[in-house]
The first five atom37 places (N, CA, C, CB, O) and aatype in JSON, in Angstrom:
{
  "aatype": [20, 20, 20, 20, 20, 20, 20, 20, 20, 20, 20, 20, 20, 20, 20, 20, 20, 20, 20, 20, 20, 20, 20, 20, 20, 20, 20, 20, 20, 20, 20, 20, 20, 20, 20, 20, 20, 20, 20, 20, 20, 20, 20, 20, 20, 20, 20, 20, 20, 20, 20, 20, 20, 20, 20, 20, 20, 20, 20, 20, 20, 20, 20, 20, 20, 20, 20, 20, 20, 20, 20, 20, 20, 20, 20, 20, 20, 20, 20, 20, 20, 20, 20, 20, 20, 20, 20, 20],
  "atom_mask": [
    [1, 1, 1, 1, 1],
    [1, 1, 1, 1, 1],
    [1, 1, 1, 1, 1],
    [1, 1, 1, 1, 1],
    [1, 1, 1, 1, 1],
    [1, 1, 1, 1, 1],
    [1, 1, 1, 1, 1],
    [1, 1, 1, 1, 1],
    [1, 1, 1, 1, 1],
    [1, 1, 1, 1, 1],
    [1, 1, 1, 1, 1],
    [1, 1, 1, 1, 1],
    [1, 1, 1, 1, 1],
    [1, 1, 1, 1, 1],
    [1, 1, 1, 1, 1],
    [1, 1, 1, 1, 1],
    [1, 1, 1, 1, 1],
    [1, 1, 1, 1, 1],
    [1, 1, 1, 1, 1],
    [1, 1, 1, 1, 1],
    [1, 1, 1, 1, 1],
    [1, 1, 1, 1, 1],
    [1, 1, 1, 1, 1],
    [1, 1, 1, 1, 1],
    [1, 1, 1, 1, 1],
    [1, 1, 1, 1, 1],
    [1, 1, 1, 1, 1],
    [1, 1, 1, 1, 1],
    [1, 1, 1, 1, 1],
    [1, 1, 1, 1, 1],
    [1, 1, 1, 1, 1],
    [1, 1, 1, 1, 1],
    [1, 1, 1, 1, 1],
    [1, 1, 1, 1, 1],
    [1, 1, 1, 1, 1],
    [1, 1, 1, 1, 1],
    [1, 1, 1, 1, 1],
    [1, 1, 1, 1, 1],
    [1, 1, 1, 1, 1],
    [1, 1, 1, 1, 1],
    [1, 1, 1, 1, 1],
    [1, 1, 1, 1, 1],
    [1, 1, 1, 1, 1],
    [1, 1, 1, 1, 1],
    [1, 1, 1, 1, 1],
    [1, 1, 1, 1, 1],
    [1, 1, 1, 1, 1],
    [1, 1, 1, 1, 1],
    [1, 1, 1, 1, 1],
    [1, 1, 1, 1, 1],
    [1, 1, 1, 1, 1],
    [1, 1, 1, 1, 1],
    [1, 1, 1, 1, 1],
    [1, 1, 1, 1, 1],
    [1, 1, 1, 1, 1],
    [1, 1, 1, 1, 1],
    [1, 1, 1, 1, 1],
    [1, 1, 1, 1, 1],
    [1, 1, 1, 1, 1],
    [1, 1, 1, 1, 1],
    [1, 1, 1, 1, 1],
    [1, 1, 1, 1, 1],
    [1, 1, 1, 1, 1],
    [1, 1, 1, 1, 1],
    [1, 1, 1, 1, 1],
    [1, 1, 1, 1, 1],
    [1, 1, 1, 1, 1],
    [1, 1, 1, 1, 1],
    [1, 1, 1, 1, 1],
    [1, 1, 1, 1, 1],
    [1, 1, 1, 1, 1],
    [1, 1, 1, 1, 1],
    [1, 1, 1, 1, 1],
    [1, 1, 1, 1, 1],
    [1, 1, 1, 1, 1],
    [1, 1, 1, 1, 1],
    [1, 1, 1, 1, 1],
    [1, 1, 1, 1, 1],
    [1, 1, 1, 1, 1],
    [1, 1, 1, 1, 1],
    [1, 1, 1, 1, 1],
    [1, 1, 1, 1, 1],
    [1, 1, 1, 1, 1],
    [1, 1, 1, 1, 1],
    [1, 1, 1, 1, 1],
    [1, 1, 1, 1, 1],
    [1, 1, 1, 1, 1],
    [1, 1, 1, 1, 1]
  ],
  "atom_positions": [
    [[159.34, -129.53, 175.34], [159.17, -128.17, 175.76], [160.41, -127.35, 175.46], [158.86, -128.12, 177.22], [160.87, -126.48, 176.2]],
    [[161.03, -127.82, 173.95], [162.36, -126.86, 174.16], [162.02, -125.44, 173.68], [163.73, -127.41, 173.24], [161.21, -125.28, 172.78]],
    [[162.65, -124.42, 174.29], [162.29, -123.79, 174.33], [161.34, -122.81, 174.87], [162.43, -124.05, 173.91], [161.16, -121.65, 174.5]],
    [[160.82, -123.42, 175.74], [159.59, -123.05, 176.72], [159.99, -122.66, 178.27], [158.56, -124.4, 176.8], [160.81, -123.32, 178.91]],
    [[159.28, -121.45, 178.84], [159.78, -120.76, 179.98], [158.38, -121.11, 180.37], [160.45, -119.13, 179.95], [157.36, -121.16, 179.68]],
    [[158.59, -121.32, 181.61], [157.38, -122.22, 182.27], [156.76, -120.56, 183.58], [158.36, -124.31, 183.43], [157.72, -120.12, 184.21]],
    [[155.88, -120.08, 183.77], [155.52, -119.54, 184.52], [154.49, -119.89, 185.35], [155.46, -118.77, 184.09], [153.28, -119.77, 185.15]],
    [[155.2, -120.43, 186.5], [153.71, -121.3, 187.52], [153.11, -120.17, 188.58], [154.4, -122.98, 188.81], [153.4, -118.99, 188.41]],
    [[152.55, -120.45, 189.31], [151.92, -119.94, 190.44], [152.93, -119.61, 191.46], [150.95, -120.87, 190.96], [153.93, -120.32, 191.58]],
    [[152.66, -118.3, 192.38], [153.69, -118.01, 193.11], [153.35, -118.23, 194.33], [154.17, -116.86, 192.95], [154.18, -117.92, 195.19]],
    [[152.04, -118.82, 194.76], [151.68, -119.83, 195.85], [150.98, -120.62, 195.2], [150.97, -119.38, 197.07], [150.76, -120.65, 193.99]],
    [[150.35, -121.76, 196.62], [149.24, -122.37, 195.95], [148.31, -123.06, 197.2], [149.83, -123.5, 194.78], [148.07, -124.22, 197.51]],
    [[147.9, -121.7, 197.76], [146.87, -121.44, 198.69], [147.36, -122.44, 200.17], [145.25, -121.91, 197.9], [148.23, -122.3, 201.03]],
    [[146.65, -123.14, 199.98], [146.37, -124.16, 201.28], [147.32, -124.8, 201.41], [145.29, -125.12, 201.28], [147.47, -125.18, 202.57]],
    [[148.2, -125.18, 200.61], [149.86, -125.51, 201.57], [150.79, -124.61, 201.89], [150.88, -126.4, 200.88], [151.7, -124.58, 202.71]],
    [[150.37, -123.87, 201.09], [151.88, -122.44, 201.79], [150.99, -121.42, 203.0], [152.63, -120.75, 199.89], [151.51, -120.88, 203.97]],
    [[149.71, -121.37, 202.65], [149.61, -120.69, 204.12], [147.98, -121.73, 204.74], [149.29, -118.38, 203.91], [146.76, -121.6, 204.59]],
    [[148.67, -122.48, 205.3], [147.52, -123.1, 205.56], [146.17, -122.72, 206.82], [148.11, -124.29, 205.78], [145.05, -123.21, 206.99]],
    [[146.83, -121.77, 207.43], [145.55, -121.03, 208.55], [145.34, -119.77, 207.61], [146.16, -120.47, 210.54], [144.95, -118.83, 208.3]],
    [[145.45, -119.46, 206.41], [144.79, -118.19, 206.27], [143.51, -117.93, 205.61], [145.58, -117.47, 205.7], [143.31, -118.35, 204.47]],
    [[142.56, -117.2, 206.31], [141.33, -117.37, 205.77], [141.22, -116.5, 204.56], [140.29, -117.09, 206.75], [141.44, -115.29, 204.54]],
    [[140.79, -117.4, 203.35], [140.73, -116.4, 202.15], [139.59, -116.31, 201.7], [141.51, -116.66, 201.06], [139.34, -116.09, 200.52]],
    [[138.57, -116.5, 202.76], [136.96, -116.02, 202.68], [137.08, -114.65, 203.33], [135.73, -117.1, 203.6], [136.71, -113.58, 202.85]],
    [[137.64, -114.86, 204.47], [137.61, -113.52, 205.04], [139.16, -112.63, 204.81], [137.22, -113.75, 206.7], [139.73, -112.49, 205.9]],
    [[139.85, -112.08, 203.75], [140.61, -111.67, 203.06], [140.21, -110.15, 203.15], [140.62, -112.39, 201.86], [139.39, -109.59, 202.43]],
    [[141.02, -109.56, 204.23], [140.78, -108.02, 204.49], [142.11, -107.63, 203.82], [140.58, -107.48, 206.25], [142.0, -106.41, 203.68]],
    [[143.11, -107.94, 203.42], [144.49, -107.66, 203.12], [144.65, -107.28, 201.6], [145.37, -108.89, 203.49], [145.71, -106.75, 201.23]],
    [[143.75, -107.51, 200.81], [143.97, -107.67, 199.37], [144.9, -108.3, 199.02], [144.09, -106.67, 198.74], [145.35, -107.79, 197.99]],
    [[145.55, -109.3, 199.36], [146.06, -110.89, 199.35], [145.55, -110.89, 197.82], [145.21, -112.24, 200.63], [146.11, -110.43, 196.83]],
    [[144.27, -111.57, 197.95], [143.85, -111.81, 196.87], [143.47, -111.18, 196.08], [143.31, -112.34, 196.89], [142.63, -111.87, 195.5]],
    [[143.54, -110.27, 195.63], [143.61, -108.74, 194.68], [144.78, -108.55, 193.94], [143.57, -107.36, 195.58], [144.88, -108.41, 192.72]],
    [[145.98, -108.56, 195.13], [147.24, -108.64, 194.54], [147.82, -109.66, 194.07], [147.97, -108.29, 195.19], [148.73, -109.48, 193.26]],
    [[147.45, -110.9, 194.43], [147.94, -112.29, 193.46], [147.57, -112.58, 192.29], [147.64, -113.48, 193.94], [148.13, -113.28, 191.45]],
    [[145.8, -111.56, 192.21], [145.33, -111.36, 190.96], [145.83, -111.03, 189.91], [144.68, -110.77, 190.97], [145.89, -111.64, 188.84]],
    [[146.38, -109.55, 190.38], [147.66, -108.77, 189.22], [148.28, -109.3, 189.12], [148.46, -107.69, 189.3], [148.26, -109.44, 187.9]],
    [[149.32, -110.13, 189.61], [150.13, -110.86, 189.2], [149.96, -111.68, 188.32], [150.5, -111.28, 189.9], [150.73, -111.79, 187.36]],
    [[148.81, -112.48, 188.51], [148.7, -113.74, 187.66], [147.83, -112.82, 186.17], [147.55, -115.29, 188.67], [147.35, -113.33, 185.16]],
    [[147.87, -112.04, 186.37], [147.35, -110.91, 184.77], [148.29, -110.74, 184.29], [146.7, -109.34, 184.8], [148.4, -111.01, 183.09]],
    [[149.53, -110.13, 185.13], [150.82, -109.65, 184.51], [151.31, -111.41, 183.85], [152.12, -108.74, 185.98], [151.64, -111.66, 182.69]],
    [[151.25, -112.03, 184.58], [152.18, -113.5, 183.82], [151.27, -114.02, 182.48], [152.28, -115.17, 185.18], [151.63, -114.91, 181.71]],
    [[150.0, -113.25, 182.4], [149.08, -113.52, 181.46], [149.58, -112.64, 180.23], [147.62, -113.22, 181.99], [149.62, -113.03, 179.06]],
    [[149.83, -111.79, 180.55], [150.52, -110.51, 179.56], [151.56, -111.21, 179.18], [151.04, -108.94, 180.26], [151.54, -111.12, 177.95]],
    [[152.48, -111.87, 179.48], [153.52, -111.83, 179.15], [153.71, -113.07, 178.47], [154.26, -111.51, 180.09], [154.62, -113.22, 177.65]],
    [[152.72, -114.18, 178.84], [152.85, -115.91, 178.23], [152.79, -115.26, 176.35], [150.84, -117.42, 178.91], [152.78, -114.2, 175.72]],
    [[152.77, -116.6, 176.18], [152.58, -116.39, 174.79], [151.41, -117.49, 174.51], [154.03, -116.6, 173.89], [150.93, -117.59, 173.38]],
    [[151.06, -118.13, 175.35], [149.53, -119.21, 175.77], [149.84, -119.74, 176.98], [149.13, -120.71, 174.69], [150.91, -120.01, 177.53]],
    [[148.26, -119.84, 177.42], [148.24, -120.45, 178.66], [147.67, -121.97, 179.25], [147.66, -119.58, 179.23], [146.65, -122.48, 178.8]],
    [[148.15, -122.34, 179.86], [147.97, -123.86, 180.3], [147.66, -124.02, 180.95], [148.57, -124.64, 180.46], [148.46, -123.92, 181.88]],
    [[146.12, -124.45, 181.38], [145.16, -124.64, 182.53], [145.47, -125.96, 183.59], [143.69, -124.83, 181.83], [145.02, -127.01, 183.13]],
    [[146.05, -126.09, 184.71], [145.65, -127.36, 185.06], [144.77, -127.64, 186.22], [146.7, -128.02, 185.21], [144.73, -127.43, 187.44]],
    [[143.93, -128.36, 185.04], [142.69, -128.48, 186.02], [142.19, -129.98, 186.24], [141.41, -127.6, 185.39], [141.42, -130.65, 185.55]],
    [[142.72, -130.24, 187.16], [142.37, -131.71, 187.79], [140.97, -132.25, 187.46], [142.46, -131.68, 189.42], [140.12, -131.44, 187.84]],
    [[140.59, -133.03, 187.05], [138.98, -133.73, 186.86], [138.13, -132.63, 186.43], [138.22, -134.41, 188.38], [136.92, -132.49, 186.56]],
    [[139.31, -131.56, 185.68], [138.44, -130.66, 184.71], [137.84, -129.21, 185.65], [136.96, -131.75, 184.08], [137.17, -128.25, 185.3]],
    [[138.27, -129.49, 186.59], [137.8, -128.41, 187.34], [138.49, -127.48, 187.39], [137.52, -128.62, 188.43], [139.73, -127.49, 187.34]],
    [[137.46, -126.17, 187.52], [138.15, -124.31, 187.0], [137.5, -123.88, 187.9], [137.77, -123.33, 185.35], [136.33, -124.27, 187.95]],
    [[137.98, -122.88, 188.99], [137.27, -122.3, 189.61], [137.2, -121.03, 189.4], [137.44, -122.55, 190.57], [137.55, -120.75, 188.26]],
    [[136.8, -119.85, 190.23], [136.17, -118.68, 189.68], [137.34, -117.68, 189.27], [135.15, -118.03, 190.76], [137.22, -116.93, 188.3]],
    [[138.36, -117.71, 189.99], [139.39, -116.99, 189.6], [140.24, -117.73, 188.61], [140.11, -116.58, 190.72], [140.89, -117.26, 187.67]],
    [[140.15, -118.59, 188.87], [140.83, -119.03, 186.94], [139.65, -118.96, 186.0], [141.54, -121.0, 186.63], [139.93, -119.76, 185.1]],
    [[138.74, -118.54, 185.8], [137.9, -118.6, 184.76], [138.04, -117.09, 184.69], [136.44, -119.34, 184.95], [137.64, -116.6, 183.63]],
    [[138.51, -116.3, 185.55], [138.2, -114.81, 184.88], [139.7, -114.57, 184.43], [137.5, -113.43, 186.08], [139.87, -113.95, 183.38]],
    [[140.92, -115.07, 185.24], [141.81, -115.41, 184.07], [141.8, -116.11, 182.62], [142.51, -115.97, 184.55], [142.41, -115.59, 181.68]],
    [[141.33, -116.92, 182.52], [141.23, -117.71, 181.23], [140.46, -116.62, 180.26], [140.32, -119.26, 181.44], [140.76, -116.54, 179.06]],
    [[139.23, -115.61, 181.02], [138.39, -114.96, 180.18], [139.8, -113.62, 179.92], [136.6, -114.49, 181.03], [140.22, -113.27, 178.81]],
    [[140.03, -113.37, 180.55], [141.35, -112.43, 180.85], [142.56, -112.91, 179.65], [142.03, -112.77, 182.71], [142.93, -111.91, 179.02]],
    [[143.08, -113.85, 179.3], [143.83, -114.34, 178.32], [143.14, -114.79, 177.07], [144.53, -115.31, 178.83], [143.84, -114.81, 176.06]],
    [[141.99, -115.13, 176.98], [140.84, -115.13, 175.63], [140.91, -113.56, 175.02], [138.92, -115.5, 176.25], [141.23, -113.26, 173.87]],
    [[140.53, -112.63, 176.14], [140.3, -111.37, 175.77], [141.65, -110.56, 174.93], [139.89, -110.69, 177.12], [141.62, -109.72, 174.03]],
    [[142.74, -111.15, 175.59], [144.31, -110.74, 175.11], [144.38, -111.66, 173.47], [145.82, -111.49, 176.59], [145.09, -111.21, 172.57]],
    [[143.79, -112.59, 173.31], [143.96, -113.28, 171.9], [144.9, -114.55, 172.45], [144.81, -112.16, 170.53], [144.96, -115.53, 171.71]],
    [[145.7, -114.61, 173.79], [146.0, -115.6, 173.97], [145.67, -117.12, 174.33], [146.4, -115.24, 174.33], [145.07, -117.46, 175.34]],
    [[146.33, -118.27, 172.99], [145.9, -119.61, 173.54], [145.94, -120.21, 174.83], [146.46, -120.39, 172.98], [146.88, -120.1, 175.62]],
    [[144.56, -121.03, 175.08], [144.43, -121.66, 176.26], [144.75, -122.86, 175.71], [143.17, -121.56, 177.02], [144.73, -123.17, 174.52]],
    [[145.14, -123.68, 176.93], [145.09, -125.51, 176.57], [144.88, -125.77, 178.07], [146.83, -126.49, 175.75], [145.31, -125.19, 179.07]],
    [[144.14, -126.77, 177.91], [143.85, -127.83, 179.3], [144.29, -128.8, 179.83], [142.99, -128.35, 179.36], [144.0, -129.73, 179.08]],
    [[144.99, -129.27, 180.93], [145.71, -130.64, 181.31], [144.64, -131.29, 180.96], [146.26, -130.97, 182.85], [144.91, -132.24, 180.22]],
    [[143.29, -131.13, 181.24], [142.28, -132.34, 181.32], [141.76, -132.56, 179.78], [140.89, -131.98, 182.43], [140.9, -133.44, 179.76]],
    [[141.95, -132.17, 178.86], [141.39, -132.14, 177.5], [142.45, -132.49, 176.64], [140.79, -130.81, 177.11], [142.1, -132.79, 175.5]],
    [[144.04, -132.54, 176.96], [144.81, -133.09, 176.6], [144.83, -134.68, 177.18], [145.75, -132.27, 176.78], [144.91, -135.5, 176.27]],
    [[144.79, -135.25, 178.48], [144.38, -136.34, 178.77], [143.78, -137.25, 178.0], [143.83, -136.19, 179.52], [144.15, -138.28, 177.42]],
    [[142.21, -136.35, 178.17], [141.0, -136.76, 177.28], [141.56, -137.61, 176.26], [140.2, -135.54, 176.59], [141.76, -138.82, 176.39]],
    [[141.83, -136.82, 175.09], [142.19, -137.02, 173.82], [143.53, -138.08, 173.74], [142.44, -135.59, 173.22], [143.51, -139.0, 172.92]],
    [[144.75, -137.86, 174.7], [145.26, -138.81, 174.96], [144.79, -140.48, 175.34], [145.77, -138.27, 175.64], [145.26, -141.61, 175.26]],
    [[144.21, -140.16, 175.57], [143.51, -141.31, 176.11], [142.43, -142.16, 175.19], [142.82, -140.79, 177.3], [142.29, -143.38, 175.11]],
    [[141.72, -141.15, 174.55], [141.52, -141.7, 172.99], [142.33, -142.64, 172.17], [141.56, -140.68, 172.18], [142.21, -143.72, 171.6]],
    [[143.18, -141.74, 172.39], [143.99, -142.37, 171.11], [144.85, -144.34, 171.54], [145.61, -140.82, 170.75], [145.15, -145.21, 170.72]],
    [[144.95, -144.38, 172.81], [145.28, -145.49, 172.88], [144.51, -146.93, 172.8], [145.77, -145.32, 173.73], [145.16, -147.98, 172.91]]
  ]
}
C-alpha cells in the first residue's frame, strides 16, 4: 500500500454508540454521515468495499452506486478473498 491514504469510517454504528436507535433517527445522524461518506467518495481515487460474507447493505450500495456514477473503482474484501483463495 505504498503510497496509499487509507480513508475509513468515522464511526461504526453499534460499538461507538451502542443505545442509539438508528431506525428511529430524528437527528439526521444519518443524513449527515451520509455526506460525509460522499465527500470521502469525492475525494478517493477507488473504493474498497468491506464486506464480510459478501454482504452490502443499503447505504453502502447507494454509495458504491454513488462512486460507479463518479467513474470511481470499486474492489471488494470478499472477491479479493474469493480469487485468493483460488489460486492456492
Amino acid at each position: 500500500m505504498d503510497g496509499c491514504v487509507v480513508i475509513s469510517l468515522g464511526m461504526f454504528g453499534l460499538p461507538d454508540l451502542p443505545d442509539y436507535a438508528w431506525a428511529a433517527d430524528s437527528s439526521d445522524l444519518k443524513g449527515r454521515l451520509g455526506a460525509v461518506h460522499f465527500q470521502k467518495i469525492r475525494m478517493a481515487d477507488e473504493v474498497y468495499i468491506v464486506d464480510p460474507g459478501g454482504y452490502v447493505g443499503a447505504s453502502t450500495r447507494r454509495e458504491i452506486a454513488y462512486a460507479e456514477s463518479l467513474g470511481k473503482p470499486v474492489r471488494y474484501l470478499s472477491r479479493e478473498r474469493s480469487a485468493q483463495a483460488g489460486d492456492e
